[in-house]
XYZ file of C-alpha atoms in Angstrom:
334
model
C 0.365 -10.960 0.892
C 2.894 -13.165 2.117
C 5.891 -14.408 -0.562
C 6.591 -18.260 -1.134
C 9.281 -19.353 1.132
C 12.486 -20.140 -1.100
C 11.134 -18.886 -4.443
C 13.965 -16.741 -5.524
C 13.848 -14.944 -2.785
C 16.437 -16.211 0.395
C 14.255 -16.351 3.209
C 15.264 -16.365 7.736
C 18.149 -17.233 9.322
C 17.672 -18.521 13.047
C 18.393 -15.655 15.809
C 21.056 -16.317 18.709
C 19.605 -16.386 22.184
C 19.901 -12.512 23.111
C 21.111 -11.505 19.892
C 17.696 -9.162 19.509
C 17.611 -6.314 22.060
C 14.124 -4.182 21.149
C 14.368 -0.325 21.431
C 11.349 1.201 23.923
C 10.223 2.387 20.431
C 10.278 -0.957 18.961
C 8.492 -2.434 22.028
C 5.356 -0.718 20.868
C 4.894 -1.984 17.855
C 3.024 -5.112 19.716
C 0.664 -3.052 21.053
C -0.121 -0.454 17.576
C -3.928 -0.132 17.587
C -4.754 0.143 14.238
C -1.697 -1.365 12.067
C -3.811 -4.172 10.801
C -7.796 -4.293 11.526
C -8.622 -1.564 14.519
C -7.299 -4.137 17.125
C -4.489 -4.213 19.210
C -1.477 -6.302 17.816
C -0.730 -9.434 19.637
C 2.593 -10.385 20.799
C 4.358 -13.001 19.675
C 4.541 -16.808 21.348
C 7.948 -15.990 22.868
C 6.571 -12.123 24.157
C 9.172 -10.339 21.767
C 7.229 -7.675 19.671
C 5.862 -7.342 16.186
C 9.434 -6.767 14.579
C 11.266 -10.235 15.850
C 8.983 -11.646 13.518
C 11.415 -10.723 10.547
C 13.489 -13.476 12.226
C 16.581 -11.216 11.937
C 20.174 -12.118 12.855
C 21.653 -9.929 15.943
C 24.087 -8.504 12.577
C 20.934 -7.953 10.837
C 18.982 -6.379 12.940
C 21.624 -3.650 13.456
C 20.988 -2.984 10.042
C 17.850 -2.584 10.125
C 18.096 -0.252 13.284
C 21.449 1.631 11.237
C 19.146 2.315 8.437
C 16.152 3.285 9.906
C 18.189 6.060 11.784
C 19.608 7.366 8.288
C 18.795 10.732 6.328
C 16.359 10.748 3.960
C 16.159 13.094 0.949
C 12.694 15.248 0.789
C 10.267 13.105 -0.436
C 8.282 14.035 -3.441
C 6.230 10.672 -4.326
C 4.616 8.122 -2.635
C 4.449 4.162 -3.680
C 2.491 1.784 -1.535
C 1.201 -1.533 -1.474
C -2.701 -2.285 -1.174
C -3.408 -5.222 1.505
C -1.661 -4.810 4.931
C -1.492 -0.870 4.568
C -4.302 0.771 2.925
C -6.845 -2.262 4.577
C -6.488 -5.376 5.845
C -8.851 -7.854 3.565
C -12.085 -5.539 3.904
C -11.177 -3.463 7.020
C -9.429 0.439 6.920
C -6.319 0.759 8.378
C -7.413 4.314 10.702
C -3.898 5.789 10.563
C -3.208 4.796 6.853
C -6.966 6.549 5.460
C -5.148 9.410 7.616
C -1.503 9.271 6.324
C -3.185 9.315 2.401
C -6.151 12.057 3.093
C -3.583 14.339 4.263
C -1.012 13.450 1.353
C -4.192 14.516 -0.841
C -4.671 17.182 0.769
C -1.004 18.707 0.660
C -0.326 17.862 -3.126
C 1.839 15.007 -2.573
C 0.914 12.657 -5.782
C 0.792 8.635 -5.105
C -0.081 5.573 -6.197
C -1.013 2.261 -5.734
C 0.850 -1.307 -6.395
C -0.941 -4.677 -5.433
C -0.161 -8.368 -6.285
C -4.014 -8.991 -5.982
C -5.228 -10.210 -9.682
C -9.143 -10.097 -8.407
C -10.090 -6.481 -8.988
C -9.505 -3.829 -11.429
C -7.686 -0.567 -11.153
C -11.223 1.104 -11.116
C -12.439 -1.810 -8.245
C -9.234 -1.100 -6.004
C -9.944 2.781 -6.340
C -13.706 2.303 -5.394
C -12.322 0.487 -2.506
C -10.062 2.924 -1.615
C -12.281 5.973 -1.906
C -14.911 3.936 0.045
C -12.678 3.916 2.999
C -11.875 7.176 2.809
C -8.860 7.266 0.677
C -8.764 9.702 -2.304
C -8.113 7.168 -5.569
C -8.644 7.026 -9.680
C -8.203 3.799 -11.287
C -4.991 5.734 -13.104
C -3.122 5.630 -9.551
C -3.481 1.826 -9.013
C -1.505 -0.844 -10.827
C -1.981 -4.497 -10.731
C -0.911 -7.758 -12.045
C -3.960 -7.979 -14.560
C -2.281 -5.154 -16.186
C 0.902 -6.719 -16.145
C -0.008 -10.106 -16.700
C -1.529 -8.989 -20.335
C 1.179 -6.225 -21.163
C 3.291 -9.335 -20.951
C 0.659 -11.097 -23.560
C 1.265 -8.445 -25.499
C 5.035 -8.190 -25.900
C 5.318 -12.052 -26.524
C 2.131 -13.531 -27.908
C -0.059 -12.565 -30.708
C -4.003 -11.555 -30.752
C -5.556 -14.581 -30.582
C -3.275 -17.206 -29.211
C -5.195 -19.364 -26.793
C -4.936 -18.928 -23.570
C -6.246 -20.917 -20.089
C -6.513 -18.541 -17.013
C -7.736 -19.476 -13.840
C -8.290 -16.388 -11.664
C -11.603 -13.987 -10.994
C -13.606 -12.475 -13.520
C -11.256 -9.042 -13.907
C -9.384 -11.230 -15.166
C -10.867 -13.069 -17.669
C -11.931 -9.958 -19.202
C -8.760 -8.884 -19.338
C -7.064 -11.294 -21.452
C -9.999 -11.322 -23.686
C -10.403 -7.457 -24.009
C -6.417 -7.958 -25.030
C -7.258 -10.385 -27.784
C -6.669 -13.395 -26.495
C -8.883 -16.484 -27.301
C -9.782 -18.028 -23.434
C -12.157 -20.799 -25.239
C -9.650 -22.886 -27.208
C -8.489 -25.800 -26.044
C -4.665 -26.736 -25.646
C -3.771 -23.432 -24.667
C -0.080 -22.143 -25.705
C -0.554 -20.089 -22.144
C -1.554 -20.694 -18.858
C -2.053 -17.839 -16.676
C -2.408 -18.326 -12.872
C -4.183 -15.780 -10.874
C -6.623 -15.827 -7.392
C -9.218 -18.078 -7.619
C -11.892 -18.041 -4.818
C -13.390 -21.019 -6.281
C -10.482 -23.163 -7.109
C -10.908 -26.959 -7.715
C -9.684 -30.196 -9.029
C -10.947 -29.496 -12.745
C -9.224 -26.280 -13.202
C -5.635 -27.286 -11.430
C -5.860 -30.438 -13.931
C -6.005 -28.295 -17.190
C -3.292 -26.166 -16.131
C -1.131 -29.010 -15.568
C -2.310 -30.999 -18.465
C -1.207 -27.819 -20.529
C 1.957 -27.344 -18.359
C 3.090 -31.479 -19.264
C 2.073 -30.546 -23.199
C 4.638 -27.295 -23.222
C 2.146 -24.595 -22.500
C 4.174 -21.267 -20.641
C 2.918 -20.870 -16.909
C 2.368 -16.998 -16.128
C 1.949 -16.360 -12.487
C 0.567 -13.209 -11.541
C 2.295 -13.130 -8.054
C 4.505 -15.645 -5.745
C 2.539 -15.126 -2.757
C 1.426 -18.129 -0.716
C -0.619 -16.313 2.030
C -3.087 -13.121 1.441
C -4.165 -11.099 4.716
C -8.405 -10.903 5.184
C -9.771 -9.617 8.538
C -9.621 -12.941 10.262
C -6.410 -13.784 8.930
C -4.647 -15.204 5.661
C -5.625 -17.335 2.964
C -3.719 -19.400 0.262
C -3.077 -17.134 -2.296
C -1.108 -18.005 -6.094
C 1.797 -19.332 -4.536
C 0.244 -22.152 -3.434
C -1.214 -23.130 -6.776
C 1.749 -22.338 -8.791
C 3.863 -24.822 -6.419
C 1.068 -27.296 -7.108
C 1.616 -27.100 -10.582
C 5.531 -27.157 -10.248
C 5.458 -30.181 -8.396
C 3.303 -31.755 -10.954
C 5.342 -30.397 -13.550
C 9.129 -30.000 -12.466
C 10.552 -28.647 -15.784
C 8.576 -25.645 -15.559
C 9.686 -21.930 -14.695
C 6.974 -20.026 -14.592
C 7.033 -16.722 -15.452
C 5.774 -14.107 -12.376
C 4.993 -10.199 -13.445
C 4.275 -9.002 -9.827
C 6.240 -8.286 -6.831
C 9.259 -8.723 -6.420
C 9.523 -8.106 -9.956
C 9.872 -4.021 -10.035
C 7.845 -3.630 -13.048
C 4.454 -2.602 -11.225
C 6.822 -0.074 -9.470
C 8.379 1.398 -12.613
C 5.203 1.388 -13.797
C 3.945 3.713 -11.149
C 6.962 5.379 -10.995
C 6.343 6.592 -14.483
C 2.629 7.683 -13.437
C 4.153 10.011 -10.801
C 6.941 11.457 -12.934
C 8.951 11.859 -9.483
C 12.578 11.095 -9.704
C 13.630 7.453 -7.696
C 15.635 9.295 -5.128
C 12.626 11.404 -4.376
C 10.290 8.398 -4.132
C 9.681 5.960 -1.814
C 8.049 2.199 -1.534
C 5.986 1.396 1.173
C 5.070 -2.148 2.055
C 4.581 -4.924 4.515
C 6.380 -7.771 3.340
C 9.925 -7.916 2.928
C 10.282 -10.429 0.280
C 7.640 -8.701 -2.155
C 7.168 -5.342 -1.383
C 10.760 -4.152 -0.378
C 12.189 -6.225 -2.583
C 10.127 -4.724 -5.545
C 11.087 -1.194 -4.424
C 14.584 -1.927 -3.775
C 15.182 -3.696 -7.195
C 13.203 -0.278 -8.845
C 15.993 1.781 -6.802
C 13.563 3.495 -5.032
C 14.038 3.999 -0.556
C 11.846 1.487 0.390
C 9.796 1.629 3.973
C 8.660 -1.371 5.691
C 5.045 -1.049 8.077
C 5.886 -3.350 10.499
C 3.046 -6.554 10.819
C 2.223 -10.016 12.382
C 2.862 -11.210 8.592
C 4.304 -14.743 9.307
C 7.436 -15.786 7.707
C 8.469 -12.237 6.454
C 11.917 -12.759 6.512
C 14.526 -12.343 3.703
C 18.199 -12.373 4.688
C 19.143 -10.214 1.889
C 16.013 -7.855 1.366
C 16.774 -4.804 3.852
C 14.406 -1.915 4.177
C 15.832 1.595 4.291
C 13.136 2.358 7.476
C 11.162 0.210 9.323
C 7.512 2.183 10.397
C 4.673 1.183 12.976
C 2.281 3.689 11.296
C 1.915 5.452 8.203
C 1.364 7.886 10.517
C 5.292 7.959 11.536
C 6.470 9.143 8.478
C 5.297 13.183 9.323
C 7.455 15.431 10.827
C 5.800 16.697 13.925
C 6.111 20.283 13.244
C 3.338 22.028 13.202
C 2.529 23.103 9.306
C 4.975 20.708 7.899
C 4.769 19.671 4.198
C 5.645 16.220 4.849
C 6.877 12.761 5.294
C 9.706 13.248 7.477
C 13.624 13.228 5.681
């Protein structure tokens, strides 16, 4: 999923003509065969490869290169985001399903964190295991989960609440409490909504203009599916902000690190022996980096991912790159 330019999160600076000089390493990442959907990556308008895409200063993208070249402490847990590097929309990602099955296989515990509000924990780990990658609903947390732990802390059973969103979620907030049927709702929450329309983005607002709080499962604009991305919550949430400019709604997923801590928790693994993996800079690394966990971009034709002050600690073409290549090794590589 791809973050909301500008919403609290500083986004590219323009590059210098010959500030970017790519590695022979770096080169390849244009041509990665399975890093999104089984295809070969395409390369840029300007023929740079995958990684000028973060739109990185010539400064900046020493950084990136500085840090990707650092040390890392063993690794004894494993966080990762859902879309862009388990699957792409409904596609595997070959060298990911490997990366996990062997994970399994050695012991080392993961888990899941996604901004998508359309599924449940036991939906995303029937996905996963149907591609191949070993899963319980336990291991994955989402912002349906978050979005009504938040109900929880600050609303009673019972207060009325208008959601628009998929049916995981509806069931949700009601198995919480919480009464979706009233009208003037004290809360609006906004999730994905495949069937989104004039009716529904009128209540919301309606509520918004009569003091109702706006919960936002997740600031993403764009979501990746095979054929490419789709508006995702960020682009109703700005809808209702511009409708509605004393707003702030409240958003419980990335970059918020509360799915991570959550996970975190789950694995019991210390945050120096844990890392994030993700492939957007604004949501994913950000997330991991505000949890204090070593956070690992996948490198991806994501658009806009750019965020002047969100640096990852490695930047990876394949899950894949992240084993030593010893023979018998236990490992993601230090």
């Amino acid at each position: 999923m791809l973050t909301l330019p500008g919403a609290n999160i500083a986004h590219g600076v323009s590059r210098s003509p010959g500030a970017y000089r790519p590695t022979p390493r770096q080169k390849r990442l244009s041509t990665v065969q399975d890093s999104n959907d089984g295809r070969s990556e395409q390369r840029l308008g300007d023929g740079k490869p995958i990684i000028s895409a973060f739109e990185m200063s010539g400064i900046q993208a020493l950084k990136i290169l500085a840090l990707k070249t650092q040390e890392f402490p063993t690794i004894r847990g494993i966080i990762s985001d859902l879309d862009g590097v388990a699957y792409r929309g409904d596609t595997a990602i070959p060298s990911s399903v490997t990366a996990f099955r062997t994970w399994h296989e050695q012991g080392m515990p993961y888990a899941f964190v996604t901004n998508n509000s359309t599924k449940s924990a036991a939906q995303f780990a029937a996905k996963l295991a149907g591609i191949g990658i070993p899963a319980e609903p336990e291991q994955v947390f989402n912002t349906i989960s978050a979005a009504t732990a938040l109900l929880a802390r600050r609303w009673p059973r019972g207060t009325s609440v208008y959601a628009i969103g998929e049916q995981p979620l509806f069931a949700a907030i009601e198995a919480a409490g919480y009464d979706l049927a009233a009208a003037d709702p004290e809360v609006v929450v906004l999730g994905f909504d495949s069937t989104l329309d004039y009716a529904k983005l009128r209540t919301a607002i309606r509520a918004a203009l009569a003091g109702a709080t706006i919960i936002a499962t997740n600031p993403d604009v764009l979501t990746p599916v095979h054929d490419g991305y789709d508006p995702c919550v960020g682009v109703l949430t700005a809808a209702v902000i511009a409708a509605v400019p004393s707003v702030t709604p409240i958003v419980v997923g990335k970059p918020h690190p509360f799915l991570i801590e959550q996970a975190l928790e789950y694995l019991g693994t210390a945050k120096h022996e844990t890392i994030m993996i993700g492939d957007q800079l604004a949501t994913d690394i950000a997330a991991g980096n505000a949890a204090g966990l070593r956070s690992i971009l996948l490198a991806s034709d994501v658009p806009f991912n750019s965020a002047t002050d969100v640096i990852p600690h490695r930047v990876i073409s394949t899950l894949l790159d992240l084993f030593d290549a010893t023979p018998g090794s236990a490992g993601p590589l230090s």
